[in-house]
Amino acid sequence: MPRPIHAVIHQPAIANNLEVVRRHAPGSRVWAVIKANAYGHGIRRVFAGLRGTDGFGLLDLNEAVQLRDLGWQGPILLLEGFFQPQDVPLLEQYRLTTAVHCDEQLRMLEIARPKGPLAIQLKLNTGMNRLGFQPSQYRAAWERARAMPCVGSIVHMTHFSDADSPRGIAHQIEAFDTATANLPGEASLSNSAAVLWHPEAHRAWVRPGVILYGASPTGREADVAGVGLQPAMSLHSELIAVQDLQPGDTVGYGSMFTADRPMRIGVVACGYADGYPRHATGWGEHRAPVLVDGVRTELVGRVSMDMLCVDLGPCPKARIGSSVTLWGQGLPIDDVAQASGTVGYELMCALAPRVPTTVATITAPDSASPLLA
Ligand SMILES: *Cc1c(COP(=O)(O)O)cnc(C)c1O
C-alpha cells in the first residue's frame, strides 16, 4: 500500500492561466516557459494545457527533445542558448531557436558553420548582469551575427530584474530601446511579472513562466488576487496518526514546539523528502498553513524527512485518514512559501520524484488519469 501522499497536475488550470496571459498581452506571441521540467510539474503532464502557446522556452536539450517527441512542431527557444560546439548541429536537427548571449557562442557558430537558417534571440544585458552583451557591445554583436550566412532571424532579447518590485523596469527599457534603436528585428522582454504589470514591455514576444502554473511572481498571493490564475499543482496527503498533548509536551526533533494547553495534533505523511520545505517548521510568527478536511490550520514542530505535524484545534473531527492539502486549490503555494522564507517557484520545482503524481486532464477536468511519467 503506497503512502497516502500524492500530487495532482491540473491541465485545465494551466490552459486557463495561458488564457490569462493572452488577455494581458493580446498583441504578443507567447513563449510558455517550461524549464526545470515545467517548474516541477512535468513537461509531459503540462503539455496538453499549453498546446495553445506560440512556442516553448526551456534550458535543456533533453527537454526540447521531449517536446518534439510529444509531437510539438512549433518554435522552441533555448533560453540560455547552447553550451558547447557539439550542440550546434542539434539546433538544426531539432529546429531550435537559440539565445545567443556572449562572444563565445558567436564564435562557436562561426566555427561550426551550420547550414541554417538559425533563428536566434540576441541577448542584451540591460542591468540584470547575468547573461547578455553590454549595451556598448550590442550593435557589434548584432552585426557579427547578421554577417553569418547561417543566421536567419534575429530577435532582440533582454530580461528584467525588478518587474515585480518597486525599482521597476523603466531603466532597463530605456537601455534596451537605446541599444536596439535602428536595428531591425522583433523584441522579447517580459517575464510573468512584466506580462501582468508592464504592458509597455510586451512587444512581439512575452516569456511567462510562473503564472502559467498559477503562482505569483512576487511570491505573495495577494499580488495576483483578481487576476484569475488557478493553481496548476496540488499536493495532498492524509493524517497517519493523532496525538493528544498536555501542557509542556513537545513535538518532533529538537522539541521546537511546546504545547501551552491541552492540544490534539495530527501527523501528516509528508516531509522534506517529498519536497515540502523544511524551513516551514512551525515556530516564530509565520507558521505554514495546511488544510485538514478542508479546514485551515497550521504546522507545529519541525518538518522531518517523511512527516510533519499540524494543530488539530480548528478541526476537532479530524482523525487518522483525514485528508490533508499541503498546497493547491484553497491553499496558495505562495502562502506556504512565504512561511518558509521563499517563493512558490522554489516549492513547485522541488516536488520530489517519489511523490506519485496524477493528471487532471483537459478533457475531463474532474477525473485524474494514471501517472504520466
Ligand atoms: C525563467 C525565465 C522566464 C520566466 O520567468 P517567470 O518569472 O517564471 O515568468 C523568462 N525569461 C527567461 C530568460 C527566463 O530564464
Tab-separated table of C-alpha atoms and ligand atoms in Angstrom:
chain	number	residue	atom	x	y	z
A	1	MET	CA	0.000	0.000	0.000
A	2	PRO	CA	1.524	3.339	-1.012
A	3	ARG	CA	1.895	6.215	1.419
A	4	PRO	CA	-1.117	8.468	1.037
A	5	ILE	CA	0.827	11.435	-0.331
A	6	HIS	CA	0.153	12.377	-3.951
A	7	ALA	CA	0.268	15.377	-6.262
A	8	VAL	CA	-2.198	16.344	-8.976
A	9	ILE	CA	-1.312	18.446	-12.032
A	10	HIS	CA	-4.348	20.310	-13.328
A	11	GLN	CA	-4.235	20.763	-17.091
A	12	PRO	CA	-7.414	22.884	-17.218
A	13	ALA	CA	-5.838	25.306	-14.733
A	14	ILE	CA	-2.766	25.623	-16.942
A	15	ALA	CA	-4.912	26.271	-20.023
A	16	ASN	CA	-6.823	28.897	-18.024
A	17	ASN	CA	-3.574	30.568	-16.968
A	18	LEU	CA	-2.391	30.727	-20.577
A	19	GLU	CA	-5.670	32.499	-21.359
A	20	VAL	CA	-4.889	34.976	-18.570
A	21	VAL	CA	-1.565	35.665	-20.292
A	22	ARG	CA	-3.353	36.150	-23.635
A	23	ARG	CA	-5.774	38.630	-22.064
A	24	HIS	CA	-2.925	40.644	-20.559
A	25	ALA	CA	-0.733	40.643	-23.661
A	26	PRO	CA	-3.181	40.337	-26.561
A	27	GLY	CA	-0.762	41.679	-29.154
A	28	SER	CA	2.168	39.428	-28.274
A	29	ARG	CA	3.151	35.892	-29.117
A	30	VAL	CA	3.888	33.686	-26.118
A	31	TRP	CA	6.919	31.622	-25.227
A	32	ALA	CA	5.491	29.382	-22.498
A	33	VAL	CA	8.455	28.796	-20.197
A	34	ILE	CA	8.738	25.138	-19.191
A	35	LYS	CA	12.321	24.993	-17.918
A	36	ALA	CA	13.083	22.850	-14.862
A	37	ASN	CA	10.697	20.175	-16.117
A	38	ALA	CA	7.882	22.716	-16.337
A	39	TYR	CA	8.657	24.196	-12.924
A	40	GLY	CA	8.409	20.743	-11.368
A	41	HIS	CA	5.057	19.876	-12.953
A	42	GLY	CA	6.455	17.607	-15.672
A	43	ILE	CA	6.661	18.606	-19.331
A	44	ARG	CA	4.543	15.650	-20.425
A	45	ARG	CA	1.907	16.485	-17.843
A	46	VAL	CA	1.526	20.177	-18.712
A	47	PHE	CA	1.821	19.810	-22.476
A	48	ALA	CA	-1.908	19.460	-23.254
A	49	GLY	CA	-2.652	22.546	-21.159
A	50	LEU	CA	-0.175	24.633	-23.145
A	51	ARG	CA	-0.969	23.470	-26.667
A	52	GLY	CA	-2.329	26.928	-27.446
A	53	THR	CA	1.019	28.647	-26.945
A	54	ASP	CA	3.109	30.021	-29.804
A	55	GLY	CA	6.340	28.488	-28.575
A	56	PHE	CA	8.074	26.921	-25.589
A	57	GLY	CA	11.077	28.301	-23.702
A	58	LEU	CA	13.374	25.939	-21.825
A	59	LEU	CA	17.018	25.296	-20.979
A	60	ASP	CA	17.965	21.691	-21.583
A	61	LEU	CA	18.309	19.979	-24.871
A	62	ASN	CA	16.685	16.857	-23.479
A	63	GLU	CA	13.612	18.907	-22.597
A	64	ALA	CA	13.462	20.115	-26.196
A	65	VAL	CA	13.750	16.541	-27.430
A	66	GLN	CA	10.897	15.515	-25.111
A	67	LEU	CA	8.732	18.230	-26.650
A	68	ARG	CA	9.493	17.076	-30.189
A	69	ASP	CA	8.684	13.501	-29.113
A	70	LEU	CA	5.330	14.747	-27.839
A	71	GLY	CA	4.638	15.998	-31.344
A	72	TRP	CA	5.278	19.717	-30.865
A	73	GLN	CA	6.218	21.142	-34.280
A	74	GLY	CA	6.310	24.823	-33.339
A	75	PRO	CA	9.122	27.026	-32.055
A	76	ILE	CA	11.301	26.008	-29.097
A	77	LEU	CA	13.642	28.553	-27.528
A	78	LEU	CA	16.775	27.636	-25.583
A	79	LEU	CA	16.759	30.443	-23.021
A	80	GLU	CA	20.484	30.175	-22.231
A	81	GLY	CA	21.460	29.077	-25.721
A	82	PHE	CA	23.966	26.281	-26.281
A	83	PHE	CA	26.998	25.393	-24.228
A	84	GLN	CA	29.447	23.546	-26.464
A	85	PRO	CA	30.362	23.424	-30.160
A	86	GLN	CA	28.875	19.911	-30.358
A	87	ASP	CA	25.469	21.394	-29.526
A	88	VAL	CA	25.307	23.460	-32.714
A	89	PRO	CA	24.247	20.657	-35.115
A	90	LEU	CA	21.465	19.724	-32.691
A	91	LEU	CA	19.959	23.189	-33.086
A	92	GLU	CA	19.281	22.312	-36.708
A	93	GLN	CA	18.304	18.722	-36.052
A	94	TYR	CA	15.575	19.755	-33.594
A	95	ARG	CA	14.795	23.137	-35.218
A	96	LEU	CA	15.581	25.106	-32.070
A	97	THR	CA	15.639	28.847	-31.651
A	98	THR	CA	18.627	29.758	-29.520
A	99	ALA	CA	19.543	32.632	-27.277
A	100	VAL	CA	22.996	33.997	-28.025
A	101	HIS	CA	24.341	35.937	-25.088
A	102	CYS	CA	28.140	36.059	-25.424
A	103	ASP	CA	31.005	36.241	-27.905
A	104	GLU	CA	31.937	32.635	-27.200
A	105	GLN	CA	28.595	31.478	-28.579
A	106	LEU	CA	29.026	33.640	-31.677
A	107	ARG	CA	32.462	32.103	-32.135
A	108	MET	CA	31.032	28.570	-31.858
A	109	LEU	CA	28.537	29.398	-34.591
A	110	GLU	CA	31.244	30.844	-36.819
A	111	ILE	CA	33.341	27.725	-36.445
A	112	ALA	CA	30.544	25.173	-36.698
A	113	ARG	CA	29.022	26.889	-39.748
A	114	PRO	CA	25.692	25.109	-39.700
A	115	LYS	CA	23.637	25.321	-42.853
A	116	GLY	CA	20.867	27.397	-41.265
A	117	PRO	CA	18.895	29.467	-41.266
A	118	LEU	CA	19.027	29.520	-37.464
A	119	ALA	CA	16.589	31.690	-35.546
A	120	ILE	CA	18.451	33.448	-32.751
A	121	GLN	CA	17.496	35.717	-29.888
A	122	LEU	CA	20.409	38.024	-29.227
A	123	LYS	CA	20.543	38.849	-25.565
A	124	LEU	CA	21.208	42.319	-24.274
A	125	ASN	CA	22.295	42.860	-20.686
A	126	THR	CA	20.223	45.837	-19.566
A	127	GLY	CA	21.173	45.614	-15.896
A	128	MET	CA	20.346	42.135	-14.663
A	129	ASN	CA	24.032	41.275	-15.116
A	130	ARG	CA	23.633	37.584	-15.616
A	131	LEU	CA	23.538	36.933	-19.364
A	132	GLY	CA	23.846	39.205	-22.356
A	133	PHE	CA	26.036	41.657	-24.231
A	134	GLN	CA	26.681	45.009	-22.648
A	135	PRO	CA	24.770	47.818	-24.392
A	136	SER	CA	28.018	49.268	-25.735
A	137	GLN	CA	28.876	45.936	-27.398
A	138	TYR	CA	25.410	45.053	-28.612
A	139	ARG	CA	25.484	46.590	-32.060
A	140	ALA	CA	28.799	44.925	-32.866
A	141	ALA	CA	27.410	41.569	-31.683
A	142	TRP	CA	24.329	42.057	-33.836
A	143	GLU	CA	26.447	42.935	-36.892
A	144	ARG	CA	28.651	39.921	-36.317
A	145	ALA	CA	25.602	37.647	-36.089
A	146	ARG	CA	23.981	39.317	-39.112
A	147	ALA	CA	27.066	38.660	-41.194
A	148	MET	CA	26.902	34.901	-40.628
A	149	PRO	CA	25.253	33.040	-43.501
A	150	CYS	CA	23.785	30.508	-41.042
A	151	VAL	CA	21.843	33.106	-39.051
A	152	GLY	CA	18.253	33.760	-40.051
A	153	SER	CA	16.006	35.964	-37.931
A	154	ILE	CA	17.483	37.876	-35.003
A	155	VAL	CA	15.143	38.841	-32.152
A	156	HIS	CA	16.347	41.301	-29.525
A	157	MET	CA	16.002	39.841	-26.039
A	158	THR	CA	16.527	41.054	-22.501
A	159	HIS	CA	15.418	40.043	-19.011
A	160	PHE	CA	14.118	42.168	-16.128
A	161	SER	CA	15.435	42.140	-12.587
A	162	ASP	CA	12.632	44.175	-10.981
A	163	ALA	CA	9.416	43.720	-12.948
A	164	ASP	CA	7.827	42.551	-9.682
A	165	SER	CA	9.349	45.100	-7.330
A	166	PRO	CA	9.415	48.849	-6.658
A	167	ARG	CA	12.505	49.662	-8.689
A	168	GLY	CA	10.562	48.724	-11.808
A	169	ILE	CA	11.806	48.364	-15.353
A	170	ALA	CA	11.953	51.889	-16.802
A	171	HIS	CA	15.760	51.996	-16.633
A	172	GLN	CA	16.053	48.652	-18.384
A	173	ILE	CA	13.527	49.528	-21.099
A	174	GLU	CA	15.419	52.718	-21.784
A	175	ALA	CA	18.700	50.836	-22.050
A	176	PHE	CA	17.042	48.296	-24.335
A	177	ASP	CA	15.443	50.842	-26.656
A	178	THR	CA	18.661	52.840	-26.889
A	179	ALA	CA	20.854	49.849	-27.667
A	180	THR	CA	18.459	48.396	-30.248
A	181	ALA	CA	17.484	51.689	-31.907
A	182	ASN	CA	17.725	51.470	-35.708
A	183	LEU	CA	18.334	47.727	-35.644
A	184	PRO	CA	15.658	45.700	-37.400
A	185	GLY	CA	14.020	42.773	-35.593
A	186	GLU	CA	11.354	41.869	-33.078
A	187	ALA	CA	11.766	42.156	-29.314
A	188	SER	CA	11.275	39.762	-26.391
A	189	LEU	CA	11.425	41.231	-22.894
A	190	SER	CA	8.654	40.225	-20.500
A	191	ASN	CA	8.649	37.557	-17.807
A	192	SER	CA	5.445	36.846	-15.841
A	193	ALA	CA	5.661	39.990	-13.744
A	194	ALA	CA	6.030	42.204	-16.805
A	195	VAL	CA	3.155	40.374	-18.527
A	196	LEU	CA	0.914	41.284	-15.576
A	197	TRP	CA	2.185	44.716	-14.667
A	198	HIS	CA	4.175	46.313	-17.510
A	199	PRO	CA	2.240	46.443	-20.789
A	200	GLU	CA	4.855	48.812	-22.218
A	201	ALA	CA	7.242	45.854	-22.248
A	202	HIS	CA	5.052	43.345	-24.054
A	203	ARG	CA	6.389	43.813	-27.608
A	204	ALA	CA	6.360	40.937	-30.148
A	205	TRP	CA	7.033	38.096	-27.713
A	206	VAL	CA	6.435	37.573	-23.991
A	207	ARG	CA	8.026	34.841	-21.853
A	208	PRO	CA	5.768	33.957	-18.911
A	209	GLY	CA	6.702	31.102	-16.598
A	210	VAL	CA	5.400	31.050	-13.072
A	211	ILE	CA	1.944	32.490	-13.749
A	212	LEU	CA	1.222	29.605	-16.119
A	213	TYR	CA	1.435	27.443	-13.012
A	214	GLY	CA	-0.810	29.757	-11.007
A	215	ALA	CA	1.661	31.305	-8.568
A	216	SER	CA	2.626	34.930	-8.048
A	217	PRO	CA	5.859	36.372	-9.478
A	218	THR	CA	6.275	38.235	-6.207
A	219	GLY	CA	5.735	35.198	-4.017
A	220	ARG	CA	2.693	36.906	-2.457
A	221	GLU	CA	-0.711	35.555	-3.339
A	222	ALA	CA	-2.364	38.908	-2.615
A	223	ASP	CA	-0.483	40.475	-5.524
A	224	VAL	CA	-2.307	38.295	-8.063
A	225	ALA	CA	-5.721	38.360	-6.392
A	226	GLY	CA	-8.352	39.027	-9.043
A	227	VAL	CA	-6.068	38.140	-11.957
A	228	GLY	CA	-7.856	34.808	-12.402
A	229	LEU	CA	-4.931	32.425	-12.076
A	230	GLN	CA	-5.613	28.867	-10.913
A	231	PRO	CA	-3.127	26.581	-9.161
A	232	ALA	CA	-1.671	24.007	-11.525
A	233	MET	CA	-0.260	21.742	-8.821
A	234	SER	CA	-1.883	20.447	-5.680
A	235	LEU	CA	-0.172	18.334	-3.055
A	236	HIS	CA	-2.298	16.063	-0.885
A	237	SER	CA	-1.817	13.556	1.886
A	238	GLU	CA	-3.592	12.186	4.941
A	239	LEU	CA	-3.243	12.045	8.706
A	240	ILE	CA	-1.475	8.836	9.669
A	241	ALA	CA	-1.548	9.445	13.454
A	242	VAL	CA	-3.149	11.683	16.066
A	243	GLN	CA	-1.587	12.623	19.427
A	244	ASP	CA	-3.118	14.237	22.500
A	245	LEU	CA	-0.723	16.646	24.173
A	246	GLN	CA	-0.649	18.031	27.705
A	247	PRO	CA	0.769	21.480	28.530
A	248	GLY	CA	4.559	21.202	28.441
A	249	ASP	CA	4.632	18.352	25.914
A	250	THR	CA	6.849	18.961	22.896
A	251	VAL	CA	6.626	17.925	19.251
A	252	GLY	CA	9.245	16.431	16.943
A	253	TYR	CA	13.015	16.757	16.556
A	254	GLY	CA	14.651	19.402	18.663
A	255	SER	CA	11.432	19.917	20.645
A	256	MET	CA	10.859	23.086	18.668
A	257	PHE	CA	7.210	23.324	19.715
A	258	THR	CA	5.874	23.159	23.264
A	259	ALA	CA	2.145	22.878	23.973
A	260	ASP	CA	0.910	25.608	26.322
A	261	ARG	CA	-2.515	23.943	26.653
A	262	PRO	CA	-4.088	20.548	26.072
A	263	MET	CA	-3.946	20.006	22.298
A	264	ARG	CA	-4.649	17.455	19.614
A	265	ILE	CA	-2.129	17.275	16.834
A	266	GLY	CA	-2.177	15.309	13.594
A	267	VAL	CA	0.770	13.629	11.926
A	268	VAL	CA	0.807	14.029	8.119
A	269	ALA	CA	2.552	11.710	5.687
A	270	CYS	CA	4.618	14.454	4.050
A	271	GLY	CA	8.140	15.625	4.776
A	272	TYR	CA	11.097	17.349	3.235
A	273	ALA	CA	11.966	14.234	1.224
A	274	ASP	CA	8.686	14.848	-0.613
A	275	GLY	CA	9.701	18.412	-1.410
A	276	TYR	CA	7.893	20.109	1.457
A	277	PRO	CA	10.136	22.931	2.732
A	278	ARG	CA	11.916	22.089	5.969
A	279	HIS	CA	12.084	25.815	6.652
A	280	ALA	CA	8.312	25.818	7.146
A	281	THR	CA	8.978	24.485	10.628
A	282	GLY	CA	6.251	25.669	12.967
A	283	TRP	CA	7.883	28.314	15.120
A	284	GLY	CA	8.101	32.076	15.035
A	285	GLU	CA	5.244	34.203	13.817
A	286	HIS	CA	4.827	32.592	10.397
A	287	ARG	CA	3.570	29.053	10.693
A	288	ALA	CA	2.883	27.393	7.409
A	289	PRO	CA	-0.829	26.872	6.726
A	290	VAL	CA	-2.303	23.445	5.987
A	291	LEU	CA	-5.842	22.272	5.180
A	292	VAL	CA	-7.184	19.311	7.165
A	293	ASP	CA	-10.561	18.122	5.841
A	294	GLY	CA	-10.701	21.500	4.100
A	295	VAL	CA	-10.203	23.483	7.332
A	296	ARG	CA	-7.215	25.799	7.532
A	297	THR	CA	-4.802	25.131	10.380
A	298	GLU	CA	-1.017	25.306	10.781
A	299	LEU	CA	2.164	23.371	11.359
A	300	VAL	CA	3.579	22.614	14.786
A	301	GLY	CA	7.169	21.463	15.318
A	302	ARG	CA	9.947	20.756	12.885
A	303	VAL	CA	9.260	19.274	9.470
A	304	SER	CA	11.035	15.919	9.294
A	305	MET	CA	12.007	13.781	6.326
A	306	ASP	CA	8.747	11.896	5.967
A	307	MET	CA	6.289	13.558	8.338
A	308	LEU	CA	5.064	16.863	9.618
A	309	CYS	CA	2.664	17.739	12.441
A	310	VAL	CA	-0.352	20.028	12.466
A	311	ASP	CA	-2.533	21.602	15.128
A	312	LEU	CA	-5.975	19.931	15.070
A	313	GLY	CA	-7.563	22.631	17.246
A	314	PRO	CA	-9.610	24.092	14.352
A	315	CYS	CA	-10.601	20.607	13.115
A	316	PRO	CA	-11.882	18.588	16.111
A	317	LYS	CA	-13.412	15.875	13.908
A	318	ALA	CA	-10.114	15.063	12.207
A	319	ARG	CA	-8.824	11.512	12.662
A	320	ILE	CA	-6.468	9.050	11.007
A	321	GLY	CA	-7.257	9.087	7.291
A	322	SER	CA	-8.479	12.681	7.240
A	323	SER	CA	-7.493	14.408	4.013
A	324	VAL	CA	-4.731	16.991	4.072
A	325	THR	CA	-3.900	19.589	1.432
A	326	LEU	CA	-0.345	20.911	1.634
A	327	TRP	CA	-0.941	23.366	-1.227
A	328	GLY	CA	-3.247	23.770	-4.208
A	329	GLN	CA	-6.888	24.753	-4.576
A	330	GLY	CA	-7.897	26.651	-1.432
A	331	LEU	CA	-4.337	26.954	-0.162
A	332	PRO	CA	-1.982	29.033	-2.322
A	333	ILE	CA	1.512	27.604	-2.674
A	334	ASP	CA	2.786	31.155	-2.116
A	335	ASP	CA	1.290	31.175	1.397
A	336	VAL	CA	3.298	28.084	2.290
A	337	ALA	CA	6.367	29.511	0.588
A	338	GLN	CA	6.110	32.789	2.483
A	339	ALA	CA	6.035	30.983	5.802
A	340	SER	CA	9.218	29.246	4.662
A	341	GLY	CA	11.105	32.351	3.573
A	342	THR	CA	10.881	31.526	-0.124
A	343	VAL	CA	8.597	31.804	-3.169
A	344	GLY	CA	6.156	29.418	-4.825
A	345	TYR	CA	8.632	28.888	-7.691
A	346	GLU	CA	11.020	27.044	-5.401
A	347	LEU	CA	8.409	24.774	-3.844
A	348	MET	CA	6.891	23.665	-7.134
A	349	CYS	CA	10.315	22.982	-8.634
A	350	ALA	CA	11.240	20.904	-5.578
A	351	LEU	CA	8.377	18.392	-5.713
A	352	ALA	CA	10.232	15.120	-5.167
A	353	PRO	CA	10.227	12.296	-7.712
A	354	ARG	CA	9.000	9.912	-5.008
A	355	VAL	CA	5.611	11.668	-4.859
A	356	PRO	CA	3.109	9.801	-7.064
A	357	THR	CA	1.600	12.300	-9.469
A	358	THR	CA	-1.592	12.158	-11.487
A	359	VAL	CA	-3.003	14.484	-14.103
A	360	ALA	CA	-6.431	16.078	-14.127
A	361	THR	CA	-6.844	16.175	-17.864
A	362	ILE	CA	-8.128	18.858	-20.154
A	363	THR	CA	-10.985	16.760	-21.471
A	364	ALA	CA	-12.304	15.521	-18.131
A	365	PRO	CA	-11.378	18.144	-15.558
A	366	ASP	CA	-12.800	16.134	-12.655
A	367	SER	CA	-11.042	12.870	-13.310
A	368	ALA	CA	-7.438	12.112	-12.559
A	369	SER	CA	-5.734	9.905	-15.114
A	370	PRO	CA	-2.981	7.461	-14.202
A	371	LEU	CA	0.559	8.654	-13.850
A	372	LEU	CA	2.172	10.187	-16.890
A	373	ALA	CA	5.872	9.699	-16.315
B	1	LIG	C1	12.650	31.694	-16.285
B	1	LIG	C2	12.648	32.737	-17.318
B	1	LIG	C3	11.465	33.406	-17.657
B	1	LIG	C4	10.157	33.168	-16.912
B	1	LIG	O1	10.211	33.807	-15.660
B	1	LIG	P1	8.901	33.863	-14.726
B	1	LIG	O2	9.270	34.807	-13.639
B	1	LIG	O3	8.684	32.475	-14.218
B	1	LIG	O4	7.804	34.329	-15.582
B	1	LIG	C5	11.502	34.319	-18.691
B	1	LIG	N1	12.656	34.574	-19.357
B	1	LIG	C6	13.818	33.964	-19.056
B	1	LIG	C7	15.043	34.305	-19.800
B	1	LIG	C8	13.850	33.035	-18.015
B	1	LIG	O5	15.001	32.436	-17.719
